[in-house]
XYZ file of C-alpha atoms in Angstrom:
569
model
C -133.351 75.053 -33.992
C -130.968 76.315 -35.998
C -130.418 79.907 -37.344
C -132.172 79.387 -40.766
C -134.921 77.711 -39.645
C -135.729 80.266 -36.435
C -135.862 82.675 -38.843
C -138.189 81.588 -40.871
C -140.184 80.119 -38.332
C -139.884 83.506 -35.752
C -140.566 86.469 -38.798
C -143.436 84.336 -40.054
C -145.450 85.125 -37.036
C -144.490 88.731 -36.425
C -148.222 90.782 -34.882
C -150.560 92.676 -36.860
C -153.054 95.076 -36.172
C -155.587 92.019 -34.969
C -153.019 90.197 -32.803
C -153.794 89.990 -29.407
C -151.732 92.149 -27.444
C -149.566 90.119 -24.919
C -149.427 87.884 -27.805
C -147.576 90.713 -29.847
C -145.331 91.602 -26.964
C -143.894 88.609 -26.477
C -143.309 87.978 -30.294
C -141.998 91.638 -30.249
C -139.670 90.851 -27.964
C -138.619 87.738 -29.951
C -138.029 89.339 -33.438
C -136.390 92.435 -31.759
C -133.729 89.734 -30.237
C -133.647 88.124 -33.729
C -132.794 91.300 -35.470
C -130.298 92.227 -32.946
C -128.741 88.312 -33.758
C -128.527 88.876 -37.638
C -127.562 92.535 -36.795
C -124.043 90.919 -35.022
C -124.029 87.973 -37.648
C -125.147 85.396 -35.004
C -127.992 83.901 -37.378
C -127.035 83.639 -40.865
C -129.405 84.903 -43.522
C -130.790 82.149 -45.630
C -130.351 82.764 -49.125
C -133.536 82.647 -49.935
C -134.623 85.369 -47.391
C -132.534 87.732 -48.846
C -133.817 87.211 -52.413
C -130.344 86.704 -54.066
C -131.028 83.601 -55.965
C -134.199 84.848 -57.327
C -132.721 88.255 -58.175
C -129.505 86.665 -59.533
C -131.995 84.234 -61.682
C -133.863 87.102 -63.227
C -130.220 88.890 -64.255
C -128.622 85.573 -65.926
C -131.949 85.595 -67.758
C -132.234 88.721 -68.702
C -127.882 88.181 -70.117
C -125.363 90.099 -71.463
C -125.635 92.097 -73.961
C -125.373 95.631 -75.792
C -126.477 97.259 -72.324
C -123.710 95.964 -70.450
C -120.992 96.745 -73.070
C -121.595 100.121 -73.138
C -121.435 100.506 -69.237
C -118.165 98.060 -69.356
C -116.565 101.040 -71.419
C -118.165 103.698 -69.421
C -117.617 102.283 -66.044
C -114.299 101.912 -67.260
C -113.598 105.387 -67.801
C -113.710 106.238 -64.198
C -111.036 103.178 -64.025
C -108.735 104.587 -66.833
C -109.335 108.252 -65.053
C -108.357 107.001 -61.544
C -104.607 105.768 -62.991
C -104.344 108.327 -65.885
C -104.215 110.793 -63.239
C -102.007 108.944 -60.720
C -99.149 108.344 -63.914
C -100.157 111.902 -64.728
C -98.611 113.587 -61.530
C -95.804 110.954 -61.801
C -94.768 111.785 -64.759
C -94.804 115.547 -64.334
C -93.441 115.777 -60.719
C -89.331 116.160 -62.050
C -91.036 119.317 -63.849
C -93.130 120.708 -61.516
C -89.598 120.498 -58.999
C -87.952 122.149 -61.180
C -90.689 124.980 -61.819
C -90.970 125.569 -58.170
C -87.737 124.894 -57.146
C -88.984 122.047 -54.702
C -86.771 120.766 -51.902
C -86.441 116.194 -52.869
C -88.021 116.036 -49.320
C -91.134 118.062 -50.154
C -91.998 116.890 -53.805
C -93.606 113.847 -52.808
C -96.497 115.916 -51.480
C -97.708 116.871 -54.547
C -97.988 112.939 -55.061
C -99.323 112.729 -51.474
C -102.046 115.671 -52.063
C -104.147 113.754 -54.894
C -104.246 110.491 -52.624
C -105.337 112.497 -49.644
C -108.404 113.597 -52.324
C -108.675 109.930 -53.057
C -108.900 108.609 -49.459
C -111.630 110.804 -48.571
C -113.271 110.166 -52.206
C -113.726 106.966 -51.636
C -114.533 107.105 -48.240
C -117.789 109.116 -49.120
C -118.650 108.282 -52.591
C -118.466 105.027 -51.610
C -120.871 105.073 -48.665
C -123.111 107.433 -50.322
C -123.502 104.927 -52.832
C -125.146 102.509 -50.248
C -127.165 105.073 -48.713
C -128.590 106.630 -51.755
C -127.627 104.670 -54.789
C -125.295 104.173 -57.680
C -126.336 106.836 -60.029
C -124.933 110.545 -58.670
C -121.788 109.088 -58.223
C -121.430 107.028 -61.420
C -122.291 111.045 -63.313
C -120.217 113.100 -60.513
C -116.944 111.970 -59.970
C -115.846 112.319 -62.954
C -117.366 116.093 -63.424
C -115.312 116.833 -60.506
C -112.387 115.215 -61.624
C -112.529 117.051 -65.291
C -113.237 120.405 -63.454
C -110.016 120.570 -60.829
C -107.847 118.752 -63.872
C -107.759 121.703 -65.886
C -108.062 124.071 -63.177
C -104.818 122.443 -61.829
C -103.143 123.305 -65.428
C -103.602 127.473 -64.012
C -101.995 126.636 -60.165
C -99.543 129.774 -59.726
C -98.168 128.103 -57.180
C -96.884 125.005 -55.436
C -99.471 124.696 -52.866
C -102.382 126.079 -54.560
C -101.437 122.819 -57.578
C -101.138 120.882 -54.251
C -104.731 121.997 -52.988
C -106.103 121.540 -56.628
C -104.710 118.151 -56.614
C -106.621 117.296 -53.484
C -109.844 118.529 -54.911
C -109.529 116.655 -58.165
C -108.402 112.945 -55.702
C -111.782 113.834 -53.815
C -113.684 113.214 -57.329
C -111.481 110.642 -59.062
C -110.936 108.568 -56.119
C -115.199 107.953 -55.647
C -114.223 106.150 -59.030
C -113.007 102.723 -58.025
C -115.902 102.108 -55.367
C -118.842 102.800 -56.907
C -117.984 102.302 -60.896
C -116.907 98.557 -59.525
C -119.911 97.458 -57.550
C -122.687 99.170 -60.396
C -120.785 97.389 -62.866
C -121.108 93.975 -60.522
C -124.594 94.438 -59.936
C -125.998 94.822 -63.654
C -124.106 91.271 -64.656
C -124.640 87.718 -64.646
C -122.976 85.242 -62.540
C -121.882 83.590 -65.790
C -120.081 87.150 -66.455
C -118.565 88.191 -63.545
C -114.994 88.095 -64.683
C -115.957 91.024 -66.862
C -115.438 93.331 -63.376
C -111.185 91.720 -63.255
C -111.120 92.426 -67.300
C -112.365 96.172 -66.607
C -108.756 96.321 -64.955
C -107.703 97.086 -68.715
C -109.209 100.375 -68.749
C -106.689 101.023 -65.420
C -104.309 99.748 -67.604
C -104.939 101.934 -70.601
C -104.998 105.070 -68.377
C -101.262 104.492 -67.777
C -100.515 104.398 -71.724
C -102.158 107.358 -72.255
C -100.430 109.515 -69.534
C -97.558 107.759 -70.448
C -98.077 108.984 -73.762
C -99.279 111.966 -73.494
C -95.411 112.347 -71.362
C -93.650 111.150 -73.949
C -95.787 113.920 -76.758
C -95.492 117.171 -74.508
C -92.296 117.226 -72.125
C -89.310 116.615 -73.776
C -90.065 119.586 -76.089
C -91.587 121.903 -73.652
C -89.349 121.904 -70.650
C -86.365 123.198 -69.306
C -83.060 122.449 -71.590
C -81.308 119.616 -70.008
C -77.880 119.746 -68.699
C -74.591 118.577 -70.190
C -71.334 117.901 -69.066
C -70.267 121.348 -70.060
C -73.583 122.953 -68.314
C -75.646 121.051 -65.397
C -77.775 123.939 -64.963
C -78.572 125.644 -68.195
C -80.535 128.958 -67.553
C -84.357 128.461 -67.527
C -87.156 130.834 -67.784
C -89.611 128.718 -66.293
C -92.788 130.627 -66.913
C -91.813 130.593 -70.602
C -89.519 127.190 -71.396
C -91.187 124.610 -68.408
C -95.012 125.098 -69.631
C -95.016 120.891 -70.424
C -96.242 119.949 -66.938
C -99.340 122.492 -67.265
C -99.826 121.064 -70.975
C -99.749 117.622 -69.733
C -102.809 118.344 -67.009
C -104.792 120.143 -69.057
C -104.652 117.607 -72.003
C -105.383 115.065 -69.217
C -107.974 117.243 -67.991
C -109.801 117.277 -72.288
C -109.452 113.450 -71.675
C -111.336 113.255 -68.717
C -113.910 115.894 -69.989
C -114.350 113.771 -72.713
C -115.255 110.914 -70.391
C -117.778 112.961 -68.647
C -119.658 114.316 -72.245
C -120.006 110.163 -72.905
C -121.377 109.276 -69.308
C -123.624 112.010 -69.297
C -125.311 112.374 -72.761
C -124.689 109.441 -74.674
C -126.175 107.086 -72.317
C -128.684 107.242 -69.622
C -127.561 105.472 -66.782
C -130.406 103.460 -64.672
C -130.207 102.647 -61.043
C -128.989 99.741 -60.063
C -131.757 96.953 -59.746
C -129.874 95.199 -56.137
C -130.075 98.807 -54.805
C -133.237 99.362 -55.417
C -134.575 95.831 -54.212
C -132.725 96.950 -51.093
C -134.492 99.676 -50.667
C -138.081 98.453 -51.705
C -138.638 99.954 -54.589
C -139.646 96.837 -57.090
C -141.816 98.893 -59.204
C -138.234 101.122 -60.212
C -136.734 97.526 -60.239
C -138.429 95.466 -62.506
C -139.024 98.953 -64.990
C -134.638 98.659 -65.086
C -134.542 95.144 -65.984
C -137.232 95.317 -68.364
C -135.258 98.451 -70.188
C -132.358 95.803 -70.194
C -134.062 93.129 -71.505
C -135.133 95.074 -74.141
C -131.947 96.810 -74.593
C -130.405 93.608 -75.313
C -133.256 92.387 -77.666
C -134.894 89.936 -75.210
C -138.170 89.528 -75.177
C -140.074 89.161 -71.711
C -141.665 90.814 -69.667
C -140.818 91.671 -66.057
C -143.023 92.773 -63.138
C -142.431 93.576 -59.370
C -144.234 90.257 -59.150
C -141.404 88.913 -60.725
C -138.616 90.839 -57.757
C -137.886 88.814 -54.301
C -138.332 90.956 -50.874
C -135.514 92.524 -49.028
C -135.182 90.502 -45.970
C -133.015 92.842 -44.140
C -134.493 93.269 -40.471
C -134.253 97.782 -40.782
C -135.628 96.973 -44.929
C -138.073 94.310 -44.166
C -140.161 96.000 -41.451
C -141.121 99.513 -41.128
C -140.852 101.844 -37.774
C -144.499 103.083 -36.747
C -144.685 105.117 -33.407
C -147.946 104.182 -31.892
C -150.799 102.363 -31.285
C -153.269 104.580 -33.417
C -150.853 103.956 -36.264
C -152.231 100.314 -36.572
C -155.445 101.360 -36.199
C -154.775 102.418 -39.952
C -152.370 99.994 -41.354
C -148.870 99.723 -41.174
C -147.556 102.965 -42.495
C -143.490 103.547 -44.653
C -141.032 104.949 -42.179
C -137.379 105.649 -42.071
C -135.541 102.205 -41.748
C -132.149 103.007 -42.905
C -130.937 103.170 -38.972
C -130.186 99.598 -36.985
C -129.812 101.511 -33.885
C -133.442 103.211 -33.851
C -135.920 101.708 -31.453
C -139.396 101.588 -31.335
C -142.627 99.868 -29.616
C -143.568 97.793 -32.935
C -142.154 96.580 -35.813
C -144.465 96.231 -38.673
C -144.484 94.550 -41.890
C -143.956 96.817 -44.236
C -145.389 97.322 -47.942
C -142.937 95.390 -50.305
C -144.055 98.052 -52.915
C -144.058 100.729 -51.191
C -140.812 103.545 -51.470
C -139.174 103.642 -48.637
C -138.213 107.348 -47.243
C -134.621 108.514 -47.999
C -133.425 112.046 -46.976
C -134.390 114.633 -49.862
C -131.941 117.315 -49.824
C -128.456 117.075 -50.802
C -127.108 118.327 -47.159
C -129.562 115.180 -45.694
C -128.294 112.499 -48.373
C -124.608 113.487 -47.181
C -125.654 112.978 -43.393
C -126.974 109.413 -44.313
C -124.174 108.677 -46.365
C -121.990 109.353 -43.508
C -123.687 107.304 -41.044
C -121.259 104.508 -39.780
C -123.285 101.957 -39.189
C -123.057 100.628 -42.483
C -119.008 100.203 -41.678
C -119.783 98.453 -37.920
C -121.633 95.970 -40.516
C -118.274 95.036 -41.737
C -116.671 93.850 -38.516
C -119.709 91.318 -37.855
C -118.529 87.733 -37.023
C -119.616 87.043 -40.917
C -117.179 89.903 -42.590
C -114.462 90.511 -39.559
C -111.774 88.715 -40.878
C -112.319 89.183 -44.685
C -112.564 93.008 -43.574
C -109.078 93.151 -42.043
C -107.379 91.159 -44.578
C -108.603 92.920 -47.282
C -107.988 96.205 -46.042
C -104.582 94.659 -45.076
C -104.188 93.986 -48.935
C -105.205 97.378 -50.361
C -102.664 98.914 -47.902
C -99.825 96.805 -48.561
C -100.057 96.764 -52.227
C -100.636 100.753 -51.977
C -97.514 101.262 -50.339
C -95.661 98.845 -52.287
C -96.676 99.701 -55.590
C -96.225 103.526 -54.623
C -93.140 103.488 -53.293
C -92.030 102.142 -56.677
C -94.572 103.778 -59.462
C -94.690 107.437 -57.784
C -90.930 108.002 -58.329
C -90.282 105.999 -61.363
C -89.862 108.532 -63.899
C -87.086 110.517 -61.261
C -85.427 107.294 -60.796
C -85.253 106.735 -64.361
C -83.087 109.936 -64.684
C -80.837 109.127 -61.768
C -79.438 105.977 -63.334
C -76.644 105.426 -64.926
C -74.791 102.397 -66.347
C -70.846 101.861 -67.264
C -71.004 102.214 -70.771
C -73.897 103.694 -71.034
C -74.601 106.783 -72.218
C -76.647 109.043 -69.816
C -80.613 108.495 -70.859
C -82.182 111.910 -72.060
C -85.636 112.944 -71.128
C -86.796 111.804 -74.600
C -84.907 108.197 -73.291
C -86.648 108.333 -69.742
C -90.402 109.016 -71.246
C -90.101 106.832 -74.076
C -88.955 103.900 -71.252
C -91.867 104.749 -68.917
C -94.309 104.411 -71.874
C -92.968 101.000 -72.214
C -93.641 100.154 -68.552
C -96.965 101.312 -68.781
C -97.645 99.574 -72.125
C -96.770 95.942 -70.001
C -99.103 96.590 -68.278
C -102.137 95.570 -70.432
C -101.906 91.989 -71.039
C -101.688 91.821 -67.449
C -105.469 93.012 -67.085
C -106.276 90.476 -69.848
C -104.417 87.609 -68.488
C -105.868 88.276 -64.924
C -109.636 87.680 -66.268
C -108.764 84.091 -67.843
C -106.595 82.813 -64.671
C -108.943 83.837 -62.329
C -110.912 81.092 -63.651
C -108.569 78.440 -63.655
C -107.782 76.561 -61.098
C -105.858 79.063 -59.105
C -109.085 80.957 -58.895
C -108.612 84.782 -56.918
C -106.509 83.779 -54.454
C -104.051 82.056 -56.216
C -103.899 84.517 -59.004
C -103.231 87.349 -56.117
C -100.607 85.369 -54.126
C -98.609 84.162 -57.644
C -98.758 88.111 -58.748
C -98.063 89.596 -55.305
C -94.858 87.672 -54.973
C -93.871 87.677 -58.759
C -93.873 91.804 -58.253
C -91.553 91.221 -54.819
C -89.106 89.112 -57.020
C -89.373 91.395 -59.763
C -88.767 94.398 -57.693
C -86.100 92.931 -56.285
C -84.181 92.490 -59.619
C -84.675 95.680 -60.400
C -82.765 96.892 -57.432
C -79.553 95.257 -58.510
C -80.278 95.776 -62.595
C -76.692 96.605 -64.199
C -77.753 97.695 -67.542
C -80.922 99.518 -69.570
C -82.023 96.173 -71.259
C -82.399 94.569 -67.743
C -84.161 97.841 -66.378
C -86.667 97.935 -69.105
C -87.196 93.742 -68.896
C -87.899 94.175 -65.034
C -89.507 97.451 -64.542
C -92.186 95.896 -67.708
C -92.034 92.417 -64.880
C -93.290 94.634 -62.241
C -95.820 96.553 -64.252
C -97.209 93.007 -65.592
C -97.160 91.593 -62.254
C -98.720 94.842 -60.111
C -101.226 95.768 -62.770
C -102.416 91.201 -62.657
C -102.968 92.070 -58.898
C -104.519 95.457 -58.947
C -106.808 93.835 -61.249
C -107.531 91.365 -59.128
C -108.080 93.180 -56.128
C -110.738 95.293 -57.665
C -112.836 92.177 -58.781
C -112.038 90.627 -55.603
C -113.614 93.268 -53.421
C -116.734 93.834 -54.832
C -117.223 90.004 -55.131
C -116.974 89.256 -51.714
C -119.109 91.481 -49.831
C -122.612 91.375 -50.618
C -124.954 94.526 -51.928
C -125.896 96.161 -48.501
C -122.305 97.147 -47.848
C -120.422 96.974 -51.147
C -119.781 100.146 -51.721
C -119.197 100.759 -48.568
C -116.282 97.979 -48.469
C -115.392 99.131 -51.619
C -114.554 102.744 -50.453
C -113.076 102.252 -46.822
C -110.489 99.198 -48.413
C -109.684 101.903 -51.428
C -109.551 104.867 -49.142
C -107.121 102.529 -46.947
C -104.938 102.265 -49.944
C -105.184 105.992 -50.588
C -104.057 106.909 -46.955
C -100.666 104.713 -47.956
C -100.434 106.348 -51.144
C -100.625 109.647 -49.041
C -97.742 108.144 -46.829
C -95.640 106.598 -49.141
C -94.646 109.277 -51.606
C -93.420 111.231 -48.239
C -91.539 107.989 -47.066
C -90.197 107.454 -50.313
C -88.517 111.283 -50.920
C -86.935 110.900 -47.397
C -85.445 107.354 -48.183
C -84.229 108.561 -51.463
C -81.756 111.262 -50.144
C -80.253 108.282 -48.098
C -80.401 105.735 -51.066
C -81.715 104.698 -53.809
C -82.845 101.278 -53.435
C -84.553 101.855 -49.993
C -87.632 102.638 -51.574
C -87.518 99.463 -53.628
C -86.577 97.165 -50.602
C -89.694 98.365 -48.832
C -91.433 97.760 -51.924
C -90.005 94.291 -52.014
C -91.631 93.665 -48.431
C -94.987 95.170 -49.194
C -95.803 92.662 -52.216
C -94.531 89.912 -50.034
C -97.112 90.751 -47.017
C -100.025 91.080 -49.963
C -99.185 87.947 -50.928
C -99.243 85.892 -46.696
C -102.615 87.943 -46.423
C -103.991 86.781 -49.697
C -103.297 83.233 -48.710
C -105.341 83.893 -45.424
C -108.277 85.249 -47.206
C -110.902 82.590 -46.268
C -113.060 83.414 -49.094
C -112.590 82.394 -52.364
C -115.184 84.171 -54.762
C -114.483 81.966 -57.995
C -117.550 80.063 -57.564
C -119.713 82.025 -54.924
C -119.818 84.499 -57.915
């Protein structure tokens, strides 16, 4: 019999309060080895047992409409925030050097403290999402963010910016995992490209930094040097106030994001997360609000929801005989590791407990069974190769992005004239502006024939040949055609990435996969700035070779993924 079929045929005849006894055992016994199967990924879970069709049915008929574009934009705000921030520190790290009088070898942590934030960010935002839902994230992260922004514009001194920094990563980096997946789960197959456009918002959050860069420092900075002068005098507490202008502005931005999110729309919980954890009623009262939102009329009932058919959601954990005696009773059933004498079936309509306080939500989210989940036979190798992605591009895309602005400065052509700092903001402004169509263009190829994959592999090494040119560039026109190349190419595969993820793995451990892949990528942001400074002061290209070599491994593991998502979505 094979795996579908037991399962139907074995969960169909689980005891009740009437079976007879040795009857029960033995089918105990029976569905306890069943669970543990599905637990490892050694049955596969029919589609119809885990309600996805159904659910998935209900969505595409409920469509797209006003509901979903106003979460596309506000979703997208965490986006823009997560990479506004990133070019923020970017941008101002030649100031804040020169404020603190910063050794090259140390400057990169400044760079290295906000993706420390970020790793653990996503690391619990994102699991806390799957434990307790969408919702506190989706209206937190950003608060946090907003708060240690501006706070960050006050730092006194080096460090304490440095420890702000890591505060504000902690909220901005619980951005990509969770906005992503609630995004994912309130649209229609037909509309799942929506999650790779969203990239633009990333996109946008560049131009605005970048902007904001080009506004505020050249005028409120040190004077720069001149062939008479290198080192003009600088009072730096009264003439190098741009970098602490820059954050706080970014900081009003971000606040701004947060005063949307929080009062101009009221944000439901997801429907798939709810299903998950038996709570139809909540369910079907979401989906209804949609379908009204987006002037549908029907009406939707729990009737209307599939079951759960998770082995820890489907049945609940009772603790004795007498408990039968008076019907199957809700228990925890968040844990696959707890045992007990009898599984019963539990009330599809029932709420399911989940921990009440805040200290008890941060315990479940924090539970790793959720990431053993991952490395099942199903998800093993799709784990490691995506994680291998995230990392790769991280630390390719870092090495290059983090230090652009201070390379900028450094070069110099025959002929040339040396750039100013007016010259070197206005050029990074064009990089970032490149950028866009390549969030646009990502949605439309990714449904061509080249599907994810494709797309990915075709960016990953476009950005490796692009990179590449840069390293030997000879002149400012060929900088600024190259350096816009890379931003194209990176900001197609970023894009991609973040559709990709949430595509492949299914609701139980999105967010999850989500976070640990993006706080994988935030441990080689952490690294890379480090790397980068030490590799500078022995030359300048190093960092861009290494670069070079990242986006070429993103693009062998991308051609290994065995998953393409273009039309399981």
């Amino acid at each position: 019999m094979n795996g579908k079929s037991r399962y139907n045929a074995e969960f169909s005849q689980l005891p009740t309060a009437d079976t007879d006894e040795v009857e029960g055992t033995a089918l105990f016994d029976e569905s306890r080895e069943i669970e543990e199967e599905l637990l490892h990924g050694q049955i596969a879970m029919p589609p119809e047992a885990r309600g996805d069709n159904p659910l998935d049915a209900l969505i595409t008929k409920v469509g797209y409409g006003s509901f979903q574009k106003k979460l596309l934009v506000l979703c997208g705000f965490g986006w823009l925030a997560d990479n506004m921030w990133l070019q923020c520190i970017a941008i101002i790290l030649p100031r804040v050097q020169d404020h603190f009088d910063v050794e090259d070898r140390l400057i990169g942590t400044l760079s290295s403290s906000i993706f420390m934030g970020m790793m653990f960010g996503a690391l619990f935002w994102g699991t806390y999402s799957d434990s307790n839902g969408r919702k506190i994230p989706f209206n937190t992260t950003l608060a946090i963010t907003a708060l240690f922004g501006i706070a960050s514009s006050f730092a006194p001194t080096f460090w304490s910016l440095c420890l702000f920094l890591f505060f504000l990563g902690f909220g901005v980096g619980g951005n990509m995992p969770t906005d992503g997946a609630l995004f994912l789960e309130f649209l229609p197959k037909s509309h799942h490209y929506l999650l790779t456009f969203m990239s633009v918002f990333f996109s946008f959050g560049a131009v605005i930094a970048s902007i904001l860069g080009f506004l505020i420092l050249p005028y409120t900075s040190c004077p720069e040097g001149s062939a008479d002068d290198q080192n003009p005098p600088c009072d730096v507490s009264v003439q190098n106030r741009g970098w602490r202008y820059m954050l706080l502005a970014t900081g009003i931005v971000t606040l701004f994001m947060v005063v949307c999110r929080s009062f101009l729309f009221h944000l439901p919980e997801s429907p798939k997360y709810l299903i998950s954890r038996h709570r139809k009623r909540e369910a079907a009262q979401v989906l209804q609000r949609i379908a009204d939102a987006n002037g549908h009329k029907m009406t939707i009932t729990a009737a209307d929801l599939p079951d759960p058919c998770r082995p820890v959601k489907m049945f609940a954990i009772i603790d004795s005989d007498d408990e039968l005696e008076d019907g199957p009773k809700v228990r925890s059933s968040d844990s696959y590791s707890d045992t007990s004498p009898i599984l019963s079936p539990a009330n599809p309509d029932a709420k399911l407990d989940t921990p009440r306080s805040f200290a008890e939500k941060i315990k479940t989210a924090m539970n790793p069974e959720k990431l053993q989940l991952l490395f099942n036979e199903k998800w093993r190798v799709t784990t490691i190769l995506v994680w291998a992605i995230w990392t790769f591009t991280a630390v390719a895309y870092t090495m290059f992005n983090v230090f652009l602005p201070k390379y900028l400065e450094m070069l110099g052509f025959a002929g040339e004239a040396p750039p100013t700092r007016a010259d070197v903001y206005w050029d990074y402004m064009v990089y970032s502006i490149a950028g866009v169509p390549g969030s646009v263009i990502a949605s439309w190829m990714i449904e061509t024939r080249l599907g994810r994959k494709g797309t990915m592999a075709l960016s990953a090494f476009g950005s490796a040949v692009a990179l590449f040119v840069f390293s030997v560039i000879s002149s400012r026109i060929t900088m600024l055609l190259s350096s816009s190349a890379v931003s194209f190419l990176a900001t197609l595969l970023y894009a991609v990435i973040y559709g990709y993820t949430p595509e492949v793995f299914t609701t139980e451990v999105r967010g999850t996969a989500v976070g640990t892949a993006s706080a994988l990528g935030r441990i080689a942001g952490i690294i890379s700035p480090i790397v980068s400074g030490i590799l500078l002061t022995i030359s300048t290209v190093l960092p861009l070779y290494v670069s070079v070599v990242g986006f070429i491994l993103v693009g062998g593991c991308v051609m290994l993924l065995p998953v393409e998502t273009k039309k399981a979505t």
